[in-house]
Coordinates of C-alpha atoms in Angstrom, one line a residue:
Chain Y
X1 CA -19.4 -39.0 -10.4
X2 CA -20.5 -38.0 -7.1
X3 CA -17.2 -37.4 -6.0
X4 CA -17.3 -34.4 -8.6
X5 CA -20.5 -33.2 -7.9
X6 CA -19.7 -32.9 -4.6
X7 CA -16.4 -31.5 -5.5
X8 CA -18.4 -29.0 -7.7
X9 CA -20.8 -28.5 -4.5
X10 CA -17.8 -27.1 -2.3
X11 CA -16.6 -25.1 -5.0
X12 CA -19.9 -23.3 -5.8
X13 CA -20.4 -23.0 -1.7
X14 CA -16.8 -21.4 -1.5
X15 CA -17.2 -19.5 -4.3
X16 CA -17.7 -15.6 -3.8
X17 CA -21.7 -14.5 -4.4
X18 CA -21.7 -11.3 -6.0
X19 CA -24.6 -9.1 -5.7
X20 CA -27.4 -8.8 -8.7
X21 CA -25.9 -7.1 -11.5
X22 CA -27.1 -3.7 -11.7
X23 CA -27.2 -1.2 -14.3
X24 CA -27.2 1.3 -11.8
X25 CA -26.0 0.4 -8.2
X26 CA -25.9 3.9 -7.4
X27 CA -29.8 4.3 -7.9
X28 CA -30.9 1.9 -5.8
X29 CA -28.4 3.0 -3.5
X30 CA -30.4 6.2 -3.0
X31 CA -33.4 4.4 -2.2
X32 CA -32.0 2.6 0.6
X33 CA -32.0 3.6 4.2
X34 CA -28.7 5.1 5.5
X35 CA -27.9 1.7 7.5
X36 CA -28.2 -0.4 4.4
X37 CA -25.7 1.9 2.4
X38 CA -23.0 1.4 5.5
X39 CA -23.4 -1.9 5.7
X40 CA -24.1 -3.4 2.3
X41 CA -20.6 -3.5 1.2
X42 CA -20.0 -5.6 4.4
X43 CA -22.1 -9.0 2.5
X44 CA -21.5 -7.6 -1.3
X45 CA -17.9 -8.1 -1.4
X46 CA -15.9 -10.7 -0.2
X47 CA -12.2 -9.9 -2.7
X48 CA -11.5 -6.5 -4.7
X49 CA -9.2 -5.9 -7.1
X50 CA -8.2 -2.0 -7.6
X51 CA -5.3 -0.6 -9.8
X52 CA -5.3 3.1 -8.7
X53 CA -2.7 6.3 -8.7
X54 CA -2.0 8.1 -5.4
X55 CA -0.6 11.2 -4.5
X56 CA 1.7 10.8 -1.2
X57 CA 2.5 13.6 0.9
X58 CA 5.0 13.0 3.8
X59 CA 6.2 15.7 5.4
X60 CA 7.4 18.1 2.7
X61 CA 8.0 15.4 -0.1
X62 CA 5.0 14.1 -2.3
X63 CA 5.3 11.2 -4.2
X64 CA 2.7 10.0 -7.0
X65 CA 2.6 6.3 -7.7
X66 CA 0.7 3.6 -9.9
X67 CA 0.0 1.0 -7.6
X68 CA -2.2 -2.1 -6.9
X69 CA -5.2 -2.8 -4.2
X70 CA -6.5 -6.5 -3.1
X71 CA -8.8 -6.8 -0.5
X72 CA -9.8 -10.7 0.8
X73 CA -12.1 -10.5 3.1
X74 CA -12.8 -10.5 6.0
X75 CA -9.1 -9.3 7.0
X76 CA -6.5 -9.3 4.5
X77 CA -5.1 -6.8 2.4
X78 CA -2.4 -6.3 0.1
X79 CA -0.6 -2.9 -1.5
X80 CA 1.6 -2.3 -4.2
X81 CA 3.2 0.6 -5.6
X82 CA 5.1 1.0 -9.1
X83 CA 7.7 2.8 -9.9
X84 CA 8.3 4.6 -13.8
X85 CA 8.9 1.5 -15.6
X86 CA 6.9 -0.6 -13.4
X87 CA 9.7 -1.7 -10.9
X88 CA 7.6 -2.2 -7.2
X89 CA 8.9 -0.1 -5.1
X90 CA 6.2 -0.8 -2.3
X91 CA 5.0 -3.8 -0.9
X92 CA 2.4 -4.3 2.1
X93 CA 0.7 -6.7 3.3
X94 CA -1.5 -6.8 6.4
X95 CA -3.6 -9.9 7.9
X96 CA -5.9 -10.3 10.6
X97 CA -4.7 -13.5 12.4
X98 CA -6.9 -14.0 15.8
X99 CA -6.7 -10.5 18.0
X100 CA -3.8 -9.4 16.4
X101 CA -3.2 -8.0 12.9
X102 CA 0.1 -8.9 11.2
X103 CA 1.6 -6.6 9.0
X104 CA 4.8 -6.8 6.0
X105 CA 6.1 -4.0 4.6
X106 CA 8.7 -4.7 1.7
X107 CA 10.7 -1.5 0.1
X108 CA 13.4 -3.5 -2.0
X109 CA 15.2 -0.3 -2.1
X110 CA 15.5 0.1 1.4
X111 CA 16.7 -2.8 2.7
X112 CA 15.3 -5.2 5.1
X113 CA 11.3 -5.5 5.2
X114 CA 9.4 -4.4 8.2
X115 CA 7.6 -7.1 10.1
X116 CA 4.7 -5.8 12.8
X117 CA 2.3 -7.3 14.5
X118 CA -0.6 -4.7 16.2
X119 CA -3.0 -5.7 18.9
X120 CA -5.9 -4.0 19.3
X121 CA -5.6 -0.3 19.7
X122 CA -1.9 -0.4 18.0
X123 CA -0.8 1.3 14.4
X124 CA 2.2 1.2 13.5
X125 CA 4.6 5.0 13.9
X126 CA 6.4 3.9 10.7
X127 CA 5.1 6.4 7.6
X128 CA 5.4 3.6 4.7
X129 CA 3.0 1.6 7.0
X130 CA 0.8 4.0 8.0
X131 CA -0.9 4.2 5.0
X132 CA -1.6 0.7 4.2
X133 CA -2.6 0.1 8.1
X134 CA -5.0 2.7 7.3
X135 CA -6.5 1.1 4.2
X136 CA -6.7 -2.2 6.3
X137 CA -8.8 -0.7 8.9
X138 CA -10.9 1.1 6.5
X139 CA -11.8 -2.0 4.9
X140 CA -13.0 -4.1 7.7
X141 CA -16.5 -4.9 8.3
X142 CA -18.4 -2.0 9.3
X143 CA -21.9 -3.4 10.5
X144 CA -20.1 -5.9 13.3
X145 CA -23.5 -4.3 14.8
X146 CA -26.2 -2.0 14.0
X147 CA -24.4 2.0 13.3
X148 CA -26.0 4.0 16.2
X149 CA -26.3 7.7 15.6
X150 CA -23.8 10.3 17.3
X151 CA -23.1 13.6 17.6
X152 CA -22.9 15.8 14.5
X153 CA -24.4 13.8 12.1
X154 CA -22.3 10.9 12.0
X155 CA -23.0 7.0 13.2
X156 CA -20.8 5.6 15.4
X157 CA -19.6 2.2 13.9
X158 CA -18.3 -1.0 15.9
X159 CA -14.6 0.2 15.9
X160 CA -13.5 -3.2 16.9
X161 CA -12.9 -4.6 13.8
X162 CA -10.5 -2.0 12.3
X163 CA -8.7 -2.4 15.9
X164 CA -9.8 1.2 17.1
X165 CA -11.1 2.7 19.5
X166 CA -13.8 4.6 17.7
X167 CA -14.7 5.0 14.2
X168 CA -17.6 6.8 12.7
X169 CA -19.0 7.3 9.2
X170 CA -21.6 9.6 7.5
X171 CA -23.3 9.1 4.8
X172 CA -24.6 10.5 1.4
X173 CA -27.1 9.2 -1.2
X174 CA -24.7 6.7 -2.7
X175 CA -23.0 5.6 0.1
X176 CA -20.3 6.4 3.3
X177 CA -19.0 9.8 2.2
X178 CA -16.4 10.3 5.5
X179 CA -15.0 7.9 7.6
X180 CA -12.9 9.2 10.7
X181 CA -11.2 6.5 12.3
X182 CA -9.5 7.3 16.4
X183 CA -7.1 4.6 17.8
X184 CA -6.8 5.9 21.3
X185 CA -9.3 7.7 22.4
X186 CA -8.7 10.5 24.5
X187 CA -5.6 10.5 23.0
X188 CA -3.8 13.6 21.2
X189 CA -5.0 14.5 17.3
X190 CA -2.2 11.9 15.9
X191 CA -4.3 8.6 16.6
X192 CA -7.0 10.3 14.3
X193 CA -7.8 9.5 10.2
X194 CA -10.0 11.1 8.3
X195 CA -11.2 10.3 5.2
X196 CA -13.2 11.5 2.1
X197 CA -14.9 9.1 -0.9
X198 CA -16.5 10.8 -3.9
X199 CA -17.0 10.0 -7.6
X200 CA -19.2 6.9 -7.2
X201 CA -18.8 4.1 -10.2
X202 CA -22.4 3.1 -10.6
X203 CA -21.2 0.6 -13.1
X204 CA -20.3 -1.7 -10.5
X205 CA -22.7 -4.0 -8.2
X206 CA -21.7 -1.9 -5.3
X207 CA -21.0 2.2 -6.3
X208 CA -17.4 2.1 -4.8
X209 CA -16.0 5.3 -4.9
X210 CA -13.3 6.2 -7.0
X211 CA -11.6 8.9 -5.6
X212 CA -10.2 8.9 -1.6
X213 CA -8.6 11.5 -0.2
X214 CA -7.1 10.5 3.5
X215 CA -5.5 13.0 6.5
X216 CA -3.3 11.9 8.9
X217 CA -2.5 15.2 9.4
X218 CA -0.4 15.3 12.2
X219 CA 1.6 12.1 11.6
X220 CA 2.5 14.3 8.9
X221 CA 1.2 12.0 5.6
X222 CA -2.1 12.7 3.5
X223 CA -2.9 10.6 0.3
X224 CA -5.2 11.2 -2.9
X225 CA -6.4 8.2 -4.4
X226 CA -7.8 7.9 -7.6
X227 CA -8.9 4.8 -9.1
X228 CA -8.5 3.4 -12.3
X229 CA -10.0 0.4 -13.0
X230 CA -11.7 -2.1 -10.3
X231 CA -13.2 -5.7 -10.0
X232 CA -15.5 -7.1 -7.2
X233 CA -15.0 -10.5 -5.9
X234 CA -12.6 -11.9 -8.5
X235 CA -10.8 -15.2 -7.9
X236 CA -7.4 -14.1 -6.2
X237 CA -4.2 -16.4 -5.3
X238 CA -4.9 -17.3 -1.7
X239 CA -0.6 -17.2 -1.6
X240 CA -1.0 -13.3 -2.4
X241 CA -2.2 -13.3 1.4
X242 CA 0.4 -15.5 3.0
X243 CA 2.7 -13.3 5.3
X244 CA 5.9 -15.6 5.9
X245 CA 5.7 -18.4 3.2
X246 CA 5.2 -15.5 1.0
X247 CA 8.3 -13.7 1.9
X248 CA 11.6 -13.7 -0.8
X249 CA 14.2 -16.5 0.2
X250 CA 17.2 -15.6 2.2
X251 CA 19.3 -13.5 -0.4
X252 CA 23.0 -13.3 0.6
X253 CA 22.7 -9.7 0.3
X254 CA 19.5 -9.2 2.4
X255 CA 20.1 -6.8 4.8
X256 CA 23.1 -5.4 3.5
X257 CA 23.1 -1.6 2.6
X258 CA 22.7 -0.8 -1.1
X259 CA 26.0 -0.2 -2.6
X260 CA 25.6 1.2 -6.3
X261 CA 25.4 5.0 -6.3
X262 CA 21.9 4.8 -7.7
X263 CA 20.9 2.6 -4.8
X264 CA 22.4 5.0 -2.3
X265 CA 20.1 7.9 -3.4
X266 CA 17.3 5.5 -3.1
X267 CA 17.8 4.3 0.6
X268 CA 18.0 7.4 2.1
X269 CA 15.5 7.2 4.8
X270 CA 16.8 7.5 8.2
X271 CA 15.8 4.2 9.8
X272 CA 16.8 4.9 13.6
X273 CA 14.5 7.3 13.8
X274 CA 12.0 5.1 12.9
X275 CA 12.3 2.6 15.7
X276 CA 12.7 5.4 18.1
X277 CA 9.4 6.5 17.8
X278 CA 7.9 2.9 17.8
X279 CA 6.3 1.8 21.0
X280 CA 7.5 -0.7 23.0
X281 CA 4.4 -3.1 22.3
X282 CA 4.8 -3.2 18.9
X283 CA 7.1 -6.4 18.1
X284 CA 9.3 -6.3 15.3
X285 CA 11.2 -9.0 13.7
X286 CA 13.4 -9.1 10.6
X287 CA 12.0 -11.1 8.0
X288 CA 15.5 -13.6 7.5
X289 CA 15.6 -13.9 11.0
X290 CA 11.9 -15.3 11.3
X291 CA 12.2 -17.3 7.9
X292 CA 15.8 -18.8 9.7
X293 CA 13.6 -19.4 12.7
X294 CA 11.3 -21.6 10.6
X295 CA 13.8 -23.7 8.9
X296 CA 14.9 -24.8 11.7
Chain N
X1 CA 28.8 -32.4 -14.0
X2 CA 26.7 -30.6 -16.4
X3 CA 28.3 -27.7 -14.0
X4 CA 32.4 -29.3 -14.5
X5 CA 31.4 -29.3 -18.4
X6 CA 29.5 -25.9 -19.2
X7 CA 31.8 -23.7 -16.4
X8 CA 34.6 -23.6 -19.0
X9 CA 33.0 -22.4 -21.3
X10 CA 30.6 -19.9 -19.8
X11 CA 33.3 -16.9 -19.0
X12 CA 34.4 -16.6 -22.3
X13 CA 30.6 -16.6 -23.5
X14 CA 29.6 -14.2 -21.0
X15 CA 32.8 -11.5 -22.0
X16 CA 31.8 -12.5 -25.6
X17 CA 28.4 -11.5 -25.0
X18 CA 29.1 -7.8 -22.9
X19 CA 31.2 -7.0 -25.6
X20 CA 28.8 -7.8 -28.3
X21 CA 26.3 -5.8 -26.3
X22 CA 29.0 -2.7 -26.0
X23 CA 28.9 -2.5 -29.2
X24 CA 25.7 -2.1 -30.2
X25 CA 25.1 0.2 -28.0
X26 CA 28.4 2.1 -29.1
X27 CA 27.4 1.7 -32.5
X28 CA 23.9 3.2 -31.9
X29 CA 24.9 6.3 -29.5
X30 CA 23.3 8.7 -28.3
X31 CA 20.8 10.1 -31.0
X32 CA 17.0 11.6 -30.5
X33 CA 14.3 8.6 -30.5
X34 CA 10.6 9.1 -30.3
X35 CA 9.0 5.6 -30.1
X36 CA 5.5 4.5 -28.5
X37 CA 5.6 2.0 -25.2
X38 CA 3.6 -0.5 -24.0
X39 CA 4.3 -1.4 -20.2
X40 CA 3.3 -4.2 -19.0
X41 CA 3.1 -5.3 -14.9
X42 CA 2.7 -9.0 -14.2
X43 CA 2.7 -8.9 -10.7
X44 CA 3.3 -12.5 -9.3
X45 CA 0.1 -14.5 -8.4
X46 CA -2.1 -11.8 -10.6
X47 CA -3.9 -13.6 -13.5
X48 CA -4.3 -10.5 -15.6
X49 CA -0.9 -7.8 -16.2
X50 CA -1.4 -4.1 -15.7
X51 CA -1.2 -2.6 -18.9
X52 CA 0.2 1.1 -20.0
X53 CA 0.7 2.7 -23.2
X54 CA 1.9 5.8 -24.1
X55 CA 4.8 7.7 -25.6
X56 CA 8.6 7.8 -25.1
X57 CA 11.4 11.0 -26.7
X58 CA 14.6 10.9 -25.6
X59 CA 17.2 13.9 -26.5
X60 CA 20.7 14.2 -26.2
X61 CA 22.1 14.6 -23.8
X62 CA 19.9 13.1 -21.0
X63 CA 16.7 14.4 -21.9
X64 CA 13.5 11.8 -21.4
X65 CA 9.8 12.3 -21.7
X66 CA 7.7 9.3 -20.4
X67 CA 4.2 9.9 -21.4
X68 CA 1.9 7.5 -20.6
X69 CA -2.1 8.2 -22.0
X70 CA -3.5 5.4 -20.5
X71 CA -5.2 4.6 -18.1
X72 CA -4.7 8.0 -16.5
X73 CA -2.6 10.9 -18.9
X74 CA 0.4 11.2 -16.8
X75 CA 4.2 12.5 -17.8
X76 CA 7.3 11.9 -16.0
X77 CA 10.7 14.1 -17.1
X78 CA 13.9 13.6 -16.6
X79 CA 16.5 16.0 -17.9
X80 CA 19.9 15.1 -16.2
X81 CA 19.6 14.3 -12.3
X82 CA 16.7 16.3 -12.0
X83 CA 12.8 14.7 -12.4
X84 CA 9.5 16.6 -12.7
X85 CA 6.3 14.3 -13.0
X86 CA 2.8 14.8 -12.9
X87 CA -0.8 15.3 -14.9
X88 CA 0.0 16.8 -18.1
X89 CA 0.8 20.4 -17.6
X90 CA 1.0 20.1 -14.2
X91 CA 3.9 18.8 -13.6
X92 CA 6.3 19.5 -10.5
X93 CA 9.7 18.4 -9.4
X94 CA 10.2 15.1 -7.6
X95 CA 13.0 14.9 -5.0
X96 CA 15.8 12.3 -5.6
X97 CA 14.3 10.8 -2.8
X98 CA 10.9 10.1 -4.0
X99 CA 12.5 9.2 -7.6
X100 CA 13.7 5.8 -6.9
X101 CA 16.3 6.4 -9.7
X102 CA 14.0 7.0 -12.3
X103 CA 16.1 9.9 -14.2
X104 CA 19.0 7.5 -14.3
X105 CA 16.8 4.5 -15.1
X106 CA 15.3 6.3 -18.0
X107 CA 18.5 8.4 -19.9
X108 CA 20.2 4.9 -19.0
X109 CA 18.0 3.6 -22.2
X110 CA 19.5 6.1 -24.7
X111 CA 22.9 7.4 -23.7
X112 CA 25.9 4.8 -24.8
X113 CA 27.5 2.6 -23.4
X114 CA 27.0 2.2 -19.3
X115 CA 30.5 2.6 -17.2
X116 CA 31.5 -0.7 -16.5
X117 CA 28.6 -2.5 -18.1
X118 CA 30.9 -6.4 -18.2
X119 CA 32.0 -5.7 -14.3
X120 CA 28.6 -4.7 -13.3
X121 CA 26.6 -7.3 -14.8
X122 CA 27.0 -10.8 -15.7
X123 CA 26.1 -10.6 -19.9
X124 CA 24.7 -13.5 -21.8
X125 CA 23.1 -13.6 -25.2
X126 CA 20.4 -15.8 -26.7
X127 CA 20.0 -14.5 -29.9
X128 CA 21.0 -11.5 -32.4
X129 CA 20.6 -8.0 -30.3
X130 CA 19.2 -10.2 -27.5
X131 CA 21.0 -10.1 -24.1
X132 CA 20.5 -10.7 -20.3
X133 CA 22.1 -9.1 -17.8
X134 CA 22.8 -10.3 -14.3
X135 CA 23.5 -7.9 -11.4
X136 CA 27.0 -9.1 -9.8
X137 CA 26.2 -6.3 -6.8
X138 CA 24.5 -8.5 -4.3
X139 CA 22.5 -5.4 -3.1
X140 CA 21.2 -4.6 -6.6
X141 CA 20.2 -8.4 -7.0
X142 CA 18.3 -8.0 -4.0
X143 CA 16.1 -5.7 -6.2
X144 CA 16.7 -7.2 -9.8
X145 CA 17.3 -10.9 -10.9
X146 CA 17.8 -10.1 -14.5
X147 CA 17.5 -7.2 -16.8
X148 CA 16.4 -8.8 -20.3
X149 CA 17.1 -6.8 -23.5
X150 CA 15.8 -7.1 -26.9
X151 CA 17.8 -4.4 -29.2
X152 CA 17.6 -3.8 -32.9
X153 CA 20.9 -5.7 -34.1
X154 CA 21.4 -3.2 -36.7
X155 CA 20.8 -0.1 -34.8
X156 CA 21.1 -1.1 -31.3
X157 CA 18.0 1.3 -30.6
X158 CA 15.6 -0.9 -27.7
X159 CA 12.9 -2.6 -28.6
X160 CA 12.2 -4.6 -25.2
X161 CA 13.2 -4.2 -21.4
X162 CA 12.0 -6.9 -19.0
X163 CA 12.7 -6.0 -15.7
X164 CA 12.6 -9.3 -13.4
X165 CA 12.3 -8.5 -9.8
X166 CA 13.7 -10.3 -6.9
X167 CA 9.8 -10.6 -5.4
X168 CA 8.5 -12.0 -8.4
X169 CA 7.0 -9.4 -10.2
X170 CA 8.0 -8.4 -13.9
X171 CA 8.0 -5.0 -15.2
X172 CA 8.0 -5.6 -19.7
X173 CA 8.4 -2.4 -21.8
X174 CA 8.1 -2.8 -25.6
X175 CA 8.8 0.1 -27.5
X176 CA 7.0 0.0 -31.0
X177 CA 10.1 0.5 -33.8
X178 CA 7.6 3.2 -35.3
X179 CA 9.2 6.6 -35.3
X180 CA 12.2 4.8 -33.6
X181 CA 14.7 6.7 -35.3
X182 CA 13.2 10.3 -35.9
X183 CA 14.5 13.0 -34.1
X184 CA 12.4 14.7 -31.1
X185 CA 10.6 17.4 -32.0
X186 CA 11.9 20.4 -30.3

């Protein structure tokens, strides 16, 4: 009996807390002091579930997809993206693991996944990581310490967290309406995000916004978010988080090139240039060469 | 030796089985079908599925509309290799690219019999107008484990495609037999 209490105990004490229910979080938002808006998100929500659209530009080519947000905090996230019929087509995961933050990014039409792990200050060069880097950052903690006013109406934010170098907010009635977010500073316009929240859904315990627009202009790729349904500090699969037990077993045709017609027009990213442009911090290892590693 | 005493039998069941499925899917052809959908995404370790619904027309030759109304109003169309998607009446064209095969995913539903269909996938039945299909191309199983199909066994027109995927994930589309077999409007 008391074995089960106290197993009840643990489970109550692990359990997420959510906020007060509120009728409308978004009017007593607007009562609140601008530091309370940045930071109350930081102790109101510990998991997030989001099912969301986004419009993708890279380059000249857009791309609209259904996809799939979930947030654990304090530093792991998780994107998918669906194809027409529901195939995913894009898989990310990133995790904060000590000072590093360790990132998978699975395309099953294009071959092998990408495996990166960024220190502090790195982001990865790669496009189809860029964006779900991004998210990552954006959803670290963003009152490590007290936002301090600077220049231009913004409040400069502990950038530490989201691995940056500097990273600034303002913010409106209901909450942080930009977020601009610099990995190197000093460093030329590309280490720069910028980002926009709107539509608040004061349905929620905390008004999340519901539509993101994000510019990373010159790395070349923009997104539009807009999202459809949401859930605060749900239960979520602690496995969903897991970056190499959680990776497909060793396929015997893992690496090769696609050979069906239709999976030639789907692999047609040049991948050299990719790891051209990668610095030479960034460590990348194939996925079946790490998984290999770890049968040994 | 379940293996030494099931192998025999299993080629002659799977040929039995891809020509059973060839034709059905002869038999139906390639005729208009307007038909509502219901998508739904179980994404490994999710409790709840993602759920669309919407409408499906399909017109000879490799005309698709994929309408879905919710959550969000959006249309994808394929007409041949080319694909426009977007909000309704905004669509624009998608590059192959960005497509990830949809156009041939989609017709792929309607139009005959697929080239090859027994040499590119391993075909087993479990049941009148029910069939799985196995990718022999290793690259494609990379992708896909199994392509599960429910078809009418009188008209051969589909009434559910379950997509397994290699990461766990499962993509189900029922199509509702209502308006199954009436022609697209114009």
């Amino acid at each position: 009996m008391l074995a089960a209490c106290a197993a009840l105990i643990a489970c109550a004490a692990r359990a997420p807390q959510p906020p007060a229910p509120s009728r409308s979080s978004c009017a007593a938002f607007e009562s609140a002091p601008p530091a309370e808006r940045i930071c109350r998100e930081d102790g109101g929500i510990e998991t997030l579930q989001a099912r969301f659209r986004a419009d993708v530009t890279i380059g000249d080519e857009s791309r609209s997809s259904e996809g799939v947000l979930l947030v654990r905090r304090p530093g792991a996230l998780r994107v998918k993206l669906f194809g027409i019929g529901g195939m995913t087509v894009h898989d990310a995961l990133w995790v904060a693991e000590g000072s590093s933050v360790r990132g998978v990014v699975r395309r099953p039409f294009d071959g092998e996944p990408l495996v990166l792990e960024l220190r502090p200050g790195e982001r990865p060069t790669e496009p189809e990581a860029g964006l779900s880097f991004a998210l990552w950052a954006l959803w670290r903690e963003r009152c490590a310490r007290t936002p301090r006013a600077g220049a231009d109406g913004w409040l400069d934010l502990d950038p530490a967290s989201a691995h940056a170098a500097v990273r600034q907010v303002r913010v409106g009635a209901t909450g942080v309406e930009a977020e601009r977010v610099v990995w190197q500073e000093g460093a030329p316009a590309s280490e720069v995000i910028r980002v926009h929240y709107a539509v608040r859904d004061c349905s929620l315990a905390l008004p999340l916004p519901t539509s993101i627009e994000m510019v990373a202009s010159p790395q070349g790729w923009r997104a539009s978010v807009r999202i459809l349904e949401q859930k605060l500090n749900l239960e979520l699969d602690e496995n969903l988080f897991v970056t190499s037990e959680g990776a497909p077993p060793p396929h015997p045709g893992r690496g090769k090139a696609a050979t069906s017609p239709l999976l030639r027009s789907l692999s047609a990213r040049p991948r050299a240039s990719r790891a051209e442009s990668s610095p030479p911090s960034l460590r990348r290892r194939k996925l079946a060469r790490r998984a290999r590693g770890r049968a040994k | 030796m379940v293996a030494a005493e099931t192998s025999p039998s299993a080629p002659a069941k799977t040929s039995s089985a891809a020509t059973e499925l060839t034709a059905l899917l002869a038999r139906r052809g390639s005729k208009p079908f307007v038909a509502r959908f219901r998508q739904t995404k179980h994404v490994a370790l999710l409790r709840e599925p993602l759920v669309s619904t919407g409408r499906m027309s399909f017109e000879p030759p490799e005309r698709v509309r994929w309408e879905v109304e919710a959550p969000e109003p959006f249309v994808v169309e394929a007409d041949g290799a080319k694909l426009r998607a977007g909000p309704p009446g905004k669509l624009a064209d998608v590059s192959e690219m960005a497509s990830f095969g949809t156009p041939g995913a989609l017709t792929g539903l309607f139009t005959g019999v697929p080239e090859d269909l027994a040499g590119s996938f391993d075909v087993t039945s479990s049941g009148a107008g029910r069939f799985r299909l196995v990718p022999r191309d290793p690259a494609l199983l990379r992708i896909l484990v199994a392509i599960d199909l429910d078809l009418d066994p009188e008209t051969g027109v589909p009434r559910r495609v379950v997509l397994n995927e290699a990461g766990g994930d499962r993509a189900e589309i029922e199509i509702s037999r209502e308006g199954a077999t009436a022609p697209a409007p114009g």
